PDB file of C-alpha atoms in Angstrom:
ATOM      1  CA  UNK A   1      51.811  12.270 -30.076  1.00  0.00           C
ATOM      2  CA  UNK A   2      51.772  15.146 -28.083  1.00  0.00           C
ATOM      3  CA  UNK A   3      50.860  15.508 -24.335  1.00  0.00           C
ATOM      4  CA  UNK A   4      50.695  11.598 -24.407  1.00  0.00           C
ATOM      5  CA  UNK A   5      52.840   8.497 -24.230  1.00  0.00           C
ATOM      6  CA  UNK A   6      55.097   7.627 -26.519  1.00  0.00           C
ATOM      7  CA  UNK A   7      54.379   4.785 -29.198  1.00  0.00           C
ATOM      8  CA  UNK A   8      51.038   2.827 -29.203  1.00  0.00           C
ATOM      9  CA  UNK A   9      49.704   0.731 -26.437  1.00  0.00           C
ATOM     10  CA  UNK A  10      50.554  -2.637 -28.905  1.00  0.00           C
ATOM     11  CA  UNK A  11      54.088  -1.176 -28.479  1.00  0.00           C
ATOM     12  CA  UNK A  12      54.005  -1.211 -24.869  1.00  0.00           C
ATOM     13  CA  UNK A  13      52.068  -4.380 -24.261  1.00  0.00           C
ATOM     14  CA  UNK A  14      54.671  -6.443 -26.428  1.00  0.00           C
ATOM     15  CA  UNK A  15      57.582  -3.912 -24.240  1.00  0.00           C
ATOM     16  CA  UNK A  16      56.066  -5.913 -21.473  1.00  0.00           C
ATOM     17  CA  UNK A  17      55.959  -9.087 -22.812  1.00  0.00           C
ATOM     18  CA  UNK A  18      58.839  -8.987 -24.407  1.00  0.00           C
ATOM     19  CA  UNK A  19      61.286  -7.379 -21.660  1.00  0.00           C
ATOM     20  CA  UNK A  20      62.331  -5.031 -23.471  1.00  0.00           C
ATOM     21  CA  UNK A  21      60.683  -1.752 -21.510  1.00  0.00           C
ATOM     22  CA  UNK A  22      64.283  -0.394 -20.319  1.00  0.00           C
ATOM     23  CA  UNK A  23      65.737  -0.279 -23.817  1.00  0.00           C
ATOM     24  CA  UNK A  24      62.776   1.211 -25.377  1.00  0.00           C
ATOM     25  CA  UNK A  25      62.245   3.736 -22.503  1.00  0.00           C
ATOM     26  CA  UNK A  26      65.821   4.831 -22.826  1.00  0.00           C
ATOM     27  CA  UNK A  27      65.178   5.228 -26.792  1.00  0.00           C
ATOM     28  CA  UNK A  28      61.957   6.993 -25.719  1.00  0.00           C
ATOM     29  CA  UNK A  29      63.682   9.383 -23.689  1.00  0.00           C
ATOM     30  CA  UNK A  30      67.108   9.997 -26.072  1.00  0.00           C
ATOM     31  CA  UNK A  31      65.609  10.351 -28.966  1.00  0.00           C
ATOM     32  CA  UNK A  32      62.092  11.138 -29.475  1.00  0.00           C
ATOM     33  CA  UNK A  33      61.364  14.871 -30.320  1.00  0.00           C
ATOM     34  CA  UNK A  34      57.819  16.365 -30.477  1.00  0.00           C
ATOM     35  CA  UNK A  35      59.522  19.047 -33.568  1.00  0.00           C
ATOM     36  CA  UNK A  36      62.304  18.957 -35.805  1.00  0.00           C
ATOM     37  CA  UNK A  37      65.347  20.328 -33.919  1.00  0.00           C
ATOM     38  CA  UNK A  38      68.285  22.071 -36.356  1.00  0.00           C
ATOM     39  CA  UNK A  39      70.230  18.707 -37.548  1.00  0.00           C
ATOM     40  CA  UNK A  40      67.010  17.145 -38.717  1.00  0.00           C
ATOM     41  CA  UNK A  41      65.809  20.673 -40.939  1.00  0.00           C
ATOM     42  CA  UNK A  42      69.211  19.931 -41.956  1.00  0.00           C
ATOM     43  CA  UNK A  43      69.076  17.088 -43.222  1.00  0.00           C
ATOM     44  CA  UNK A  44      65.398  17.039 -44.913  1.00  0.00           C
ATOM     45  CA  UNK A  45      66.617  19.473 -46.693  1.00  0.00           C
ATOM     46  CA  UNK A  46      68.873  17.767 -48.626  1.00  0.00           C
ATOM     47  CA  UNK A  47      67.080  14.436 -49.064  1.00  0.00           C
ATOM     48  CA  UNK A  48      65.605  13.440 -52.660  1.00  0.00           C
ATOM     49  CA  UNK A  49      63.550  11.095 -51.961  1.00  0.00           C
ATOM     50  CA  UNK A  50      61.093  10.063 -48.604  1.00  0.00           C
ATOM     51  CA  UNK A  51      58.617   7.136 -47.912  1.00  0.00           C
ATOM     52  CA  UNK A  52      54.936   7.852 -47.044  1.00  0.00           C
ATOM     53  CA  UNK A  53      52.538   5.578 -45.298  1.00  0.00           C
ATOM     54  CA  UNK A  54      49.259   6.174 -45.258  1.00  0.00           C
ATOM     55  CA  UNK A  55      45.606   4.147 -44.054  1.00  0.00           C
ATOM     56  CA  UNK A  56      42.262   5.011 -44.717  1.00  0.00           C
ATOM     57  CA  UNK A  57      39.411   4.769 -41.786  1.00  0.00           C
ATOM     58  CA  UNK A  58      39.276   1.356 -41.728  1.00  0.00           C
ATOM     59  CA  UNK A  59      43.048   0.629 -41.203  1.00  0.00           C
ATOM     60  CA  UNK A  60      44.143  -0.408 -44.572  1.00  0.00           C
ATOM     61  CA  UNK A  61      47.862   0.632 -45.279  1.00  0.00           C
ATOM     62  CA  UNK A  62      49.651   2.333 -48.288  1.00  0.00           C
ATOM     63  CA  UNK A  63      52.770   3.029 -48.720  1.00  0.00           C
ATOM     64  CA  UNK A  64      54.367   5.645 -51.747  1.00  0.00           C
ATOM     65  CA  UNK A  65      57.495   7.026 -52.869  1.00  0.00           C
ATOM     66  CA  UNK A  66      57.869  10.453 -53.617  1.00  0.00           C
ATOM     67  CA  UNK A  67      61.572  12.292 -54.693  1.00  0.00           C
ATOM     68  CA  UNK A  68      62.739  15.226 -56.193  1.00  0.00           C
ATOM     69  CA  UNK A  69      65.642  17.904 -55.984  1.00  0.00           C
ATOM     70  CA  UNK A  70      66.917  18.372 -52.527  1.00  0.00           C
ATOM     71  CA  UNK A  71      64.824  20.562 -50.705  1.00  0.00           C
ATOM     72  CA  UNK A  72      61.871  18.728 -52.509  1.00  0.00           C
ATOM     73  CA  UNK A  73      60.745  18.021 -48.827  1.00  0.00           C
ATOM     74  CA  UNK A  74      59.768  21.713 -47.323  1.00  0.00           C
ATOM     75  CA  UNK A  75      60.572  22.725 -43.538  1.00  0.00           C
ATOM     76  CA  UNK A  76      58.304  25.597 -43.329  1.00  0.00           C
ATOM     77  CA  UNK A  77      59.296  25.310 -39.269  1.00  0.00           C
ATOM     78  CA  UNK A  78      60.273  23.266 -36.486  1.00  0.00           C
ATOM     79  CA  UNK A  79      56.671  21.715 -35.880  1.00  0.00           C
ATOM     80  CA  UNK A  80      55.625  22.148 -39.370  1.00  0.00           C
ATOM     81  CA  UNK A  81      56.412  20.593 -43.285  1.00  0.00           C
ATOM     82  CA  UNK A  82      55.094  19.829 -45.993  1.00  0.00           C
ATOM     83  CA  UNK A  83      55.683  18.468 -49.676  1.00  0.00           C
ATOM     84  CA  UNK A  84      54.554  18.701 -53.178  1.00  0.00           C
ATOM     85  CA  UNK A  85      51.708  16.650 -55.215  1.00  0.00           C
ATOM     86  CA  UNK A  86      52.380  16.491 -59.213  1.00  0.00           C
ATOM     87  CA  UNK A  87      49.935  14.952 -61.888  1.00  0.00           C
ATOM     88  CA  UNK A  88      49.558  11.213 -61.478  1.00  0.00           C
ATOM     89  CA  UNK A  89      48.033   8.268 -62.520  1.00  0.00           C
ATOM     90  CA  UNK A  90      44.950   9.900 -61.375  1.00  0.00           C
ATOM     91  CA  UNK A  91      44.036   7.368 -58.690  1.00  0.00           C
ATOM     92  CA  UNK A  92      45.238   9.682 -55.117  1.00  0.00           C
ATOM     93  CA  UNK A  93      46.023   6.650 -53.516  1.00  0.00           C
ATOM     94  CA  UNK A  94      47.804   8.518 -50.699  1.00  0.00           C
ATOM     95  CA  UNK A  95      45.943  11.678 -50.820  1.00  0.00           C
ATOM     96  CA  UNK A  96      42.675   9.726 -50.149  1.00  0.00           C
ATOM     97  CA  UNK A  97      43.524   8.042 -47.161  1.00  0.00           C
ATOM     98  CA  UNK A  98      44.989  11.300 -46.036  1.00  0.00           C
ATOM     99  CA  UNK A  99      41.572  12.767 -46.544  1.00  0.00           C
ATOM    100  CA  UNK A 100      39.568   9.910 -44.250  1.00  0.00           C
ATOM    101  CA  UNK A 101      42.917   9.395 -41.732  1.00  0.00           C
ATOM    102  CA  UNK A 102      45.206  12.535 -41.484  1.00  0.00           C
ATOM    103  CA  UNK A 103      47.955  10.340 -39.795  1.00  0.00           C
ATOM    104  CA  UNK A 104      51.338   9.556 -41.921  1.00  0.00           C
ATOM    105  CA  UNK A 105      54.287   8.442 -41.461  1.00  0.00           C
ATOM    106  CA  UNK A 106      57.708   9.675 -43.595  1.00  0.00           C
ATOM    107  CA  UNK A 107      60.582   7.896 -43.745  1.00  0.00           C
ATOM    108  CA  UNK A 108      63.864   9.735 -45.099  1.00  0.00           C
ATOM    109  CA  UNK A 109      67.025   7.933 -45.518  1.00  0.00           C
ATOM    110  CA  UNK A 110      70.082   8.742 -46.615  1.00  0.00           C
ATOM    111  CA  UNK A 111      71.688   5.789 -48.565  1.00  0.00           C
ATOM    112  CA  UNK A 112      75.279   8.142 -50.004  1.00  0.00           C
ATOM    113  CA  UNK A 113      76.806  10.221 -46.751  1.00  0.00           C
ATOM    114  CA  UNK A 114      75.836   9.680 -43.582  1.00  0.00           C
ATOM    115  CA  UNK A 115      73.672   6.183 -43.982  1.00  0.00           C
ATOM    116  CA  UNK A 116      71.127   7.178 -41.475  1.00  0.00           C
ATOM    117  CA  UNK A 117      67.496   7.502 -41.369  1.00  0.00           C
ATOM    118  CA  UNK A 118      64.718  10.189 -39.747  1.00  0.00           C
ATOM    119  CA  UNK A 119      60.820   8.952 -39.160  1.00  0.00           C
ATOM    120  CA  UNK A 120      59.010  11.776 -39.157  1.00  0.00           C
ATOM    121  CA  UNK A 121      54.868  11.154 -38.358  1.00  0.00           C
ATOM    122  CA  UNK A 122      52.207  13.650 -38.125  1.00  0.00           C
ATOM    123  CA  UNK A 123      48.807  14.833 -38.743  1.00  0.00           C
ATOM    124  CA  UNK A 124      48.415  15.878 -42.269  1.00  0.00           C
ATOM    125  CA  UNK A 125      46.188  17.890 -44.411  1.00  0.00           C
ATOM    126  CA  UNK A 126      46.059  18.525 -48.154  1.00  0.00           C
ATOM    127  CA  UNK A 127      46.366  22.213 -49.420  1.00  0.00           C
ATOM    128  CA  UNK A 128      46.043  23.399 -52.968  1.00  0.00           C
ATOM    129  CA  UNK A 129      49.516  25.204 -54.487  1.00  0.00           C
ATOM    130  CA  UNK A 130      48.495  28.616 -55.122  1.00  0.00           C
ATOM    131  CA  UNK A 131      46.963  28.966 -51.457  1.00  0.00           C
ATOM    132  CA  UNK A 132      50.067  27.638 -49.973  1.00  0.00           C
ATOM    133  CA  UNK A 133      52.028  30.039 -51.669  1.00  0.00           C
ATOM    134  CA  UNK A 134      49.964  33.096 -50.888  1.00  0.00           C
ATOM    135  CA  UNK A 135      51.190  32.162 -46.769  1.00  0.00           C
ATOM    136  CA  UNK A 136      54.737  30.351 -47.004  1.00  0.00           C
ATOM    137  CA  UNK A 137      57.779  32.267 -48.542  1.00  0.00           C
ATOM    138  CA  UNK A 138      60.358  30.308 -49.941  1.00  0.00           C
ATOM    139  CA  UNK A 139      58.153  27.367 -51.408  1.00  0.00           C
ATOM    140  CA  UNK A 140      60.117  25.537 -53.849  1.00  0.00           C
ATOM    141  CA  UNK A 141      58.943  26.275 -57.521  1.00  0.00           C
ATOM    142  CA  UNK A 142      58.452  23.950 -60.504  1.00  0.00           C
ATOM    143  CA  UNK A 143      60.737  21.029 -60.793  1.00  0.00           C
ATOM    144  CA  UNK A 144      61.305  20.478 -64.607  1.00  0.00           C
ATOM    145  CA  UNK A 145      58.274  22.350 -66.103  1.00  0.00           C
ATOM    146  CA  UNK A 146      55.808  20.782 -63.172  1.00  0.00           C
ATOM    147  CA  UNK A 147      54.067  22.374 -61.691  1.00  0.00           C
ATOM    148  CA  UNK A 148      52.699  21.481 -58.411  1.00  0.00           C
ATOM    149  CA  UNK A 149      49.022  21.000 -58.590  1.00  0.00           C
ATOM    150  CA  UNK A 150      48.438  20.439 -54.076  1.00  0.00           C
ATOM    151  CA  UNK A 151      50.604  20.015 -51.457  1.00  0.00           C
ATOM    152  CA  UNK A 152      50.730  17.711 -48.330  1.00  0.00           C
ATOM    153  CA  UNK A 153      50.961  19.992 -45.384  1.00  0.00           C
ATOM    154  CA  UNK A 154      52.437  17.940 -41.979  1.00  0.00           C
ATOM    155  CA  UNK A 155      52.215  19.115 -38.397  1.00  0.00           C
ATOM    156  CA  UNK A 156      54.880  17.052 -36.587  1.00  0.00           C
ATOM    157  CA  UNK A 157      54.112  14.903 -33.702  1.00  0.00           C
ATOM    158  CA  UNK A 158      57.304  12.811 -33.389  1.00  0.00           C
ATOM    159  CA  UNK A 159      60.503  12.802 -34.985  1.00  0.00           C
ATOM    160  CA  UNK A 160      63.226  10.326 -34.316  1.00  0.00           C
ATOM    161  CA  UNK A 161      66.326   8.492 -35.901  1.00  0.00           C
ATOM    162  CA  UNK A 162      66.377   5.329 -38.125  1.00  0.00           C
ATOM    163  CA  UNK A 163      69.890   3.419 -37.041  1.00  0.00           C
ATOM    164  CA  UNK A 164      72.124   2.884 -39.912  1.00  0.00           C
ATOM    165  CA  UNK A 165      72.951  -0.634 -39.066  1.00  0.00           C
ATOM    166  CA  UNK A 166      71.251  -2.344 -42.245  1.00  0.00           C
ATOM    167  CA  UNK A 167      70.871   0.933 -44.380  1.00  0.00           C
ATOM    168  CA  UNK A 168      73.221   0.200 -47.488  1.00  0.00           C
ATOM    169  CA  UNK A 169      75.414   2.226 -48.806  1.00  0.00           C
ATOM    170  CA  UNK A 170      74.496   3.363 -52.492  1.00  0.00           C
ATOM    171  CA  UNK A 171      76.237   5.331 -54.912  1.00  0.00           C
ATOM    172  CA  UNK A 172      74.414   8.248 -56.652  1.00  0.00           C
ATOM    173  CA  UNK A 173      74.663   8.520 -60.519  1.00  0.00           C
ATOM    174  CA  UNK A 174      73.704  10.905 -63.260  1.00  0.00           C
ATOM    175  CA  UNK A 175      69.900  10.813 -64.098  1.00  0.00           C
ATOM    176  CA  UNK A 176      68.826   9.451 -67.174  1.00  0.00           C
ATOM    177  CA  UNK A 177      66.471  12.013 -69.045  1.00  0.00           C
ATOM    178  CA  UNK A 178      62.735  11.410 -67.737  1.00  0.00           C
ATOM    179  CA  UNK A 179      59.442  12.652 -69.954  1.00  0.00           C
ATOM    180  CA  UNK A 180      57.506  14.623 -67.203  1.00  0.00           C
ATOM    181  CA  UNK A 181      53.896  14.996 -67.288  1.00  0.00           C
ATOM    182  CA  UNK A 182      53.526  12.641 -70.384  1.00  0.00           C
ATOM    183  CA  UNK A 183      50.400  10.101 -70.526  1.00  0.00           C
ATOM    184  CA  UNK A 184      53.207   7.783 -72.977  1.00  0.00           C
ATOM    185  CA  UNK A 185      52.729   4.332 -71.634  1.00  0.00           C
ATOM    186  CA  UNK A 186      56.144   3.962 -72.858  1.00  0.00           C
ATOM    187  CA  UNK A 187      57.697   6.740 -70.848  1.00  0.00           C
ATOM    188  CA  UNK A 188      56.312   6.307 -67.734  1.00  0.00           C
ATOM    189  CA  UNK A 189      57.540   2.336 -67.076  1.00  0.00           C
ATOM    190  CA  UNK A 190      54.587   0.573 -69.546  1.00  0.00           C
ATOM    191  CA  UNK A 191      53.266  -2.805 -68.389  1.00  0.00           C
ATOM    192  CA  UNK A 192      56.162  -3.622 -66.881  1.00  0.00           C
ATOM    193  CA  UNK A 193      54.673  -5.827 -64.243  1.00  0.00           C
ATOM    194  CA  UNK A 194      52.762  -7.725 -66.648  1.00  0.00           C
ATOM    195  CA  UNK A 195      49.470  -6.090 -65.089  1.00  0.00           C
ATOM    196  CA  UNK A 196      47.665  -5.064 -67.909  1.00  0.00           C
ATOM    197  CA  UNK A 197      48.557  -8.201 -70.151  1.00  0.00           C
ATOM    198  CA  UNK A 198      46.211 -10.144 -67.554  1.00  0.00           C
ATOM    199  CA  UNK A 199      43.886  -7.650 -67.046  1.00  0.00           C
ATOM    200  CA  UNK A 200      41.819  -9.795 -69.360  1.00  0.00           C
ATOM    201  CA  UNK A 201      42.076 -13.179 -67.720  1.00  0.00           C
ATOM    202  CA  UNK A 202      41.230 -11.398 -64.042  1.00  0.00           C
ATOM    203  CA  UNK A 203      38.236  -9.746 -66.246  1.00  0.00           C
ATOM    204  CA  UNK A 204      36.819 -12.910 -67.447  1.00  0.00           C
ATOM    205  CA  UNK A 205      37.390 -14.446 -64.311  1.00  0.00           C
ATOM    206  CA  UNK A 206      35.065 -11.820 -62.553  1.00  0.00           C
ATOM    207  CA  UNK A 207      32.477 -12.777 -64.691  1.00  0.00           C
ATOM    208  CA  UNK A 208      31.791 -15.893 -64.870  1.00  0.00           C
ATOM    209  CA  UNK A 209      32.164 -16.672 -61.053  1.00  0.00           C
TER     210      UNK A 209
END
Protein backbone atom coordinates (compact mmCIF):
# COMPACT_ATOMS: atom_id res chain seq x y z
CA UNK A 1 0.00 0.00 0.00
CA UNK A 2 1.04 3.34 -0.21
CA UNK A 3 3.57 5.25 2.02
CA UNK A 4 4.22 1.73 3.61
CA UNK A 5 6.13 -1.48 3.12
CA UNK A 6 5.61 -3.62 0.62
CA UNK A 7 3.60 -7.01 1.13
CA UNK A 8 2.23 -8.02 4.61
CA UNK A 9 4.23 -8.59 7.69
CA UNK A 10 3.33 -12.73 7.22
CA UNK A 11 5.25 -12.05 3.95
CA UNK A 12 8.19 -10.74 5.59
CA UNK A 13 8.31 -12.94 8.65
CA UNK A 14 8.32 -16.18 6.37
CA UNK A 15 11.15 -13.75 3.97
CA UNK A 16 13.03 -14.20 7.16
CA UNK A 17 12.52 -17.53 7.88
CA UNK A 18 12.71 -18.68 4.80
CA UNK A 19 15.94 -16.77 3.37
CA UNK A 20 14.52 -15.56 0.84
CA UNK A 21 14.60 -11.50 1.78
CA UNK A 22 17.21 -10.66 -1.16
CA UNK A 23 15.07 -12.17 -3.91
CA UNK A 24 11.92 -10.73 -2.72
CA UNK A 25 13.49 -7.27 -2.01
CA UNK A 26 14.90 -7.21 -5.49
CA UNK A 27 11.21 -8.17 -6.83
CA UNK A 28 10.03 -5.45 -4.41
CA UNK A 29 12.13 -2.94 -5.85
CA UNK A 30 11.85 -4.04 -9.92
CA UNK A 31 8.61 -4.45 -10.07
CA UNK A 32 6.16 -3.13 -7.72
CA UNK A 33 4.32 0.09 -8.91
CA UNK A 34 2.02 2.19 -6.65
CA UNK A 35 -0.17 3.08 -10.39
CA UNK A 36 -0.53 1.55 -13.60
CA UNK A 37 2.36 2.79 -15.80
CA UNK A 38 1.55 2.80 -19.92
CA UNK A 39 2.28 -1.11 -20.74
CA UNK A 40 -0.07 -2.22 -18.01
CA UNK A 41 -3.25 0.41 -19.33
CA UNK A 42 -2.14 -1.40 -22.27
CA UNK A 43 -2.67 -4.40 -21.62
CA UNK A 44 -6.00 -4.23 -19.33
CA UNK A 45 -7.32 -2.97 -22.02
CA UNK A 46 -7.37 -5.73 -24.05
CA UNK A 47 -8.01 -8.49 -21.50
CA UNK A 48 -11.55 -10.38 -21.46
CA UNK A 49 -11.58 -11.77 -18.59
CA UNK A 50 -9.91 -10.91 -14.74
CA UNK A 51 -10.05 -12.73 -11.30
CA UNK A 52 -11.43 -10.93 -8.19
CA UNK A 53 -10.80 -11.80 -4.61
CA UNK A 54 -12.62 -10.50 -2.14
CA UNK A 55 -13.15 -11.06 2.14
CA UNK A 56 -15.64 -9.77 4.26
CA UNK A 57 -14.68 -8.26 7.95
CA UNK A 58 -14.01 -11.29 9.39
CA UNK A 59 -11.44 -12.61 6.81
CA UNK A 60 -13.42 -15.03 4.85
CA UNK A 61 -12.25 -15.19 1.11
CA UNK A 62 -14.13 -15.17 -2.30
CA UNK A 63 -12.98 -15.41 -5.30
CA UNK A 64 -15.16 -14.53 -8.91
CA UNK A 65 -14.71 -14.40 -12.48
CA UNK A 66 -15.82 -11.67 -14.41
CA UNK A 67 -15.12 -11.25 -18.60
CA UNK A 68 -16.34 -9.42 -21.32
CA UNK A 69 -15.17 -7.58 -24.63
CA UNK A 70 -11.74 -6.18 -24.36
CA UNK A 71 -11.80 -3.06 -22.70
CA UNK A 72 -14.47 -4.71 -20.36
CA UNK A 73 -11.89 -3.73 -17.58
CA UNK A 74 -11.92 0.37 -17.54
CA UNK A 75 -8.58 2.49 -16.95
CA UNK A 76 -10.19 5.67 -16.10
CA UNK A 77 -6.26 6.68 -15.06
CA UNK A 78 -3.04 5.64 -13.88
CA UNK A 79 -4.13 5.28 -10.08
CA UNK A 80 -7.65 4.63 -10.89
CA UNK A 81 -10.14 1.61 -12.63
CA UNK A 82 -12.91 0.22 -12.43
CA UNK A 83 -15.36 -2.50 -13.98
CA UNK A 84 -18.89 -3.32 -14.66
CA UNK A 85 -21.66 -5.27 -12.42
CA UNK A 86 -24.56 -7.04 -14.64
CA UNK A 87 -27.75 -8.86 -13.20
CA UNK A 88 -26.85 -11.99 -11.29
CA UNK A 89 -27.92 -14.69 -9.37
CA UNK A 90 -28.94 -12.10 -6.98
CA UNK A 91 -26.69 -13.19 -4.11
CA UNK A 92 -23.58 -10.06 -4.44
CA UNK A 93 -21.23 -12.38 -3.23
CA UNK A 94 -18.35 -10.06 -4.19
CA UNK A 95 -20.08 -6.84 -3.92
CA UNK A 96 -20.85 -7.61 -0.21
CA UNK A 97 -17.60 -8.22 1.02
CA UNK A 98 -16.56 -5.20 -0.93
CA UNK A 99 -19.09 -3.29 1.08
CA UNK A 100 -17.68 -4.57 4.80
CA UNK A 101 -13.73 -4.87 3.34
CA UNK A 102 -12.95 -2.46 0.38
CA UNK A 103 -9.66 -4.44 -0.30
CA UNK A 104 -9.46 -6.70 -3.69
CA UNK A 105 -7.29 -8.20 -5.47
CA UNK A 106 -7.49 -8.65 -9.66
CA UNK A 107 -5.73 -10.96 -11.40
CA UNK A 108 -5.48 -10.54 -15.37
CA UNK A 109 -3.79 -13.04 -17.45
CA UNK A 110 -3.24 -13.40 -20.73
CA UNK A 111 -3.40 -17.15 -21.76
CA UNK A 112 -3.16 -16.37 -26.21
CA UNK A 113 -0.10 -13.64 -26.85
CA UNK A 114 2.11 -12.74 -24.48
CA UNK A 115 1.35 -15.56 -21.55
CA UNK A 116 1.86 -13.16 -18.77
CA UNK A 117 -0.04 -12.01 -15.88
CA UNK A 118 -0.72 -8.36 -13.93
CA UNK A 119 -2.04 -8.37 -10.02
CA UNK A 120 -3.57 -5.42 -9.61
CA UNK A 121 -4.98 -4.74 -5.65
CA UNK A 122 -6.70 -1.81 -4.32
CA UNK A 123 -9.25 -0.20 -2.26
CA UNK A 124 -12.58 -0.46 -3.85
CA UNK A 125 -15.93 1.07 -3.73
CA UNK A 126 -19.21 0.29 -5.47
CA UNK A 127 -20.84 3.08 -7.68
CA UNK A 128 -24.17 2.92 -9.40
CA UNK A 129 -23.95 3.21 -13.58
CA UNK A 130 -25.71 6.28 -14.32
CA UNK A 131 -23.57 8.29 -11.62
CA UNK A 132 -20.44 6.94 -13.01
CA UNK A 133 -21.29 8.03 -16.26
CA UNK A 134 -22.35 11.55 -15.40
CA UNK A 135 -18.12 11.94 -14.27
CA UNK A 136 -16.07 9.42 -16.58
CA UNK A 137 -16.12 9.89 -20.47
CA UNK A 138 -15.51 7.03 -22.43
CA UNK A 139 -17.29 4.33 -20.14
CA UNK A 140 -17.89 1.34 -22.10
CA UNK A 141 -21.68 0.92 -23.00
CA UNK A 142 -23.93 -2.16 -23.00
CA UNK A 143 -22.36 -5.42 -23.88
CA UNK A 144 -25.09 -7.45 -25.78
CA UNK A 145 -28.31 -5.62 -24.66
CA UNK A 146 -26.88 -5.40 -20.78
CA UNK A 147 -26.91 -3.03 -19.33
CA UNK A 148 -24.75 -2.32 -16.45
CA UNK A 149 -26.74 -1.98 -13.34
CA UNK A 150 -23.22 -0.70 -10.70
CA UNK A 151 -19.83 -0.61 -11.18
CA UNK A 152 -16.72 -1.56 -9.06
CA UNK A 153 -14.63 1.53 -8.85
CA UNK A 154 -10.63 0.59 -7.81
CA UNK A 155 -8.03 3.02 -6.53
CA UNK A 156 -4.71 1.22 -7.14
CA UNK A 157 -2.30 0.52 -4.45
CA UNK A 158 0.07 -1.97 -6.13
CA UNK A 159 0.45 -3.29 -9.43
CA UNK A 160 2.94 -5.90 -10.42
CA UNK A 161 3.65 -8.84 -12.94
CA UNK A 162 2.49 -12.52 -12.74
CA UNK A 163 5.63 -14.64 -14.41
CA UNK A 164 4.55 -16.68 -17.27
CA UNK A 165 6.40 -19.73 -16.24
CA UNK A 166 3.23 -22.06 -15.57
CA UNK A 167 0.60 -19.80 -17.43
CA UNK A 168 -0.56 -22.14 -20.41
CA UNK A 169 -0.90 -21.29 -23.55
CA UNK A 170 -4.65 -21.42 -24.82
CA UNK A 171 -6.13 -20.93 -28.04
CA UNK A 172 -9.12 -18.52 -28.41
CA UNK A 173 -12.23 -19.76 -30.38
CA UNK A 174 -15.48 -18.40 -31.69
CA UNK A 175 -18.16 -17.93 -28.91
CA UNK A 176 -20.99 -20.04 -28.84
CA UNK A 177 -24.30 -17.89 -28.69
CA UNK A 178 -25.07 -17.10 -24.84
CA UNK A 179 -28.89 -16.05 -23.58
CA UNK A 180 -28.05 -12.82 -21.56
CA UNK A 181 -30.11 -11.70 -18.79
CA UNK A 182 -32.38 -14.88 -18.92
CA UNK A 183 -33.63 -16.52 -15.46
CA UNK A 184 -33.69 -20.14 -17.93
CA UNK A 185 -32.14 -22.65 -15.64
CA UNK A 186 -31.27 -24.21 -18.82
CA UNK A 187 -29.35 -21.32 -20.29
CA UNK A 188 -27.43 -20.25 -17.65
CA UNK A 189 -25.43 -23.87 -16.85
CA UNK A 190 -28.67 -25.70 -14.83
CA UNK A 191 -27.73 -28.02 -11.96
CA UNK A 192 -24.79 -28.86 -13.37
CA UNK A 193 -22.96 -29.54 -10.17
CA UNK A 194 -25.57 -31.70 -8.92
CA UNK A 195 -26.35 -28.91 -6.18
CA UNK A 196 -29.84 -28.61 -6.31
CA UNK A 197 -30.58 -32.47 -6.81
CA UNK A 198 -29.29 -32.73 -3.04
CA UNK A 199 -30.60 -29.77 -1.87
CA UNK A 200 -33.17 -32.09 -0.36
CA UNK A 201 -30.99 -34.60 1.43
CA UNK A 202 -28.77 -31.44 3.03
CA UNK A 203 -32.51 -30.09 3.90
CA UNK A 204 -33.61 -33.06 5.75
CA UNK A 205 -30.41 -33.42 7.22
CA UNK A 206 -30.72 -29.88 8.87
CA UNK A 207 -33.66 -30.94 10.43
CA UNK A 208 -33.54 -33.67 12.11
CA UNK A 209 -30.04 -33.05 13.74
Amino acid sequence: MPGTQCGSDGEHELQERYGTQERAARFYHDQVLEQLNPTMIEFIGRMEMAFIATSDKHGECDSSFRAGEPGFLHVIDERTIAYPEYRGNGVLASLGNILENPHVGILLIDFVRDLIGLHINGSARIIPDATLRKVTPGLPENLKGRAAERWVVVDVEEAYIHCRKHIPHLVPADRERRDWGTDNVRAKGGDFFGAKASSGDRTGALVTH
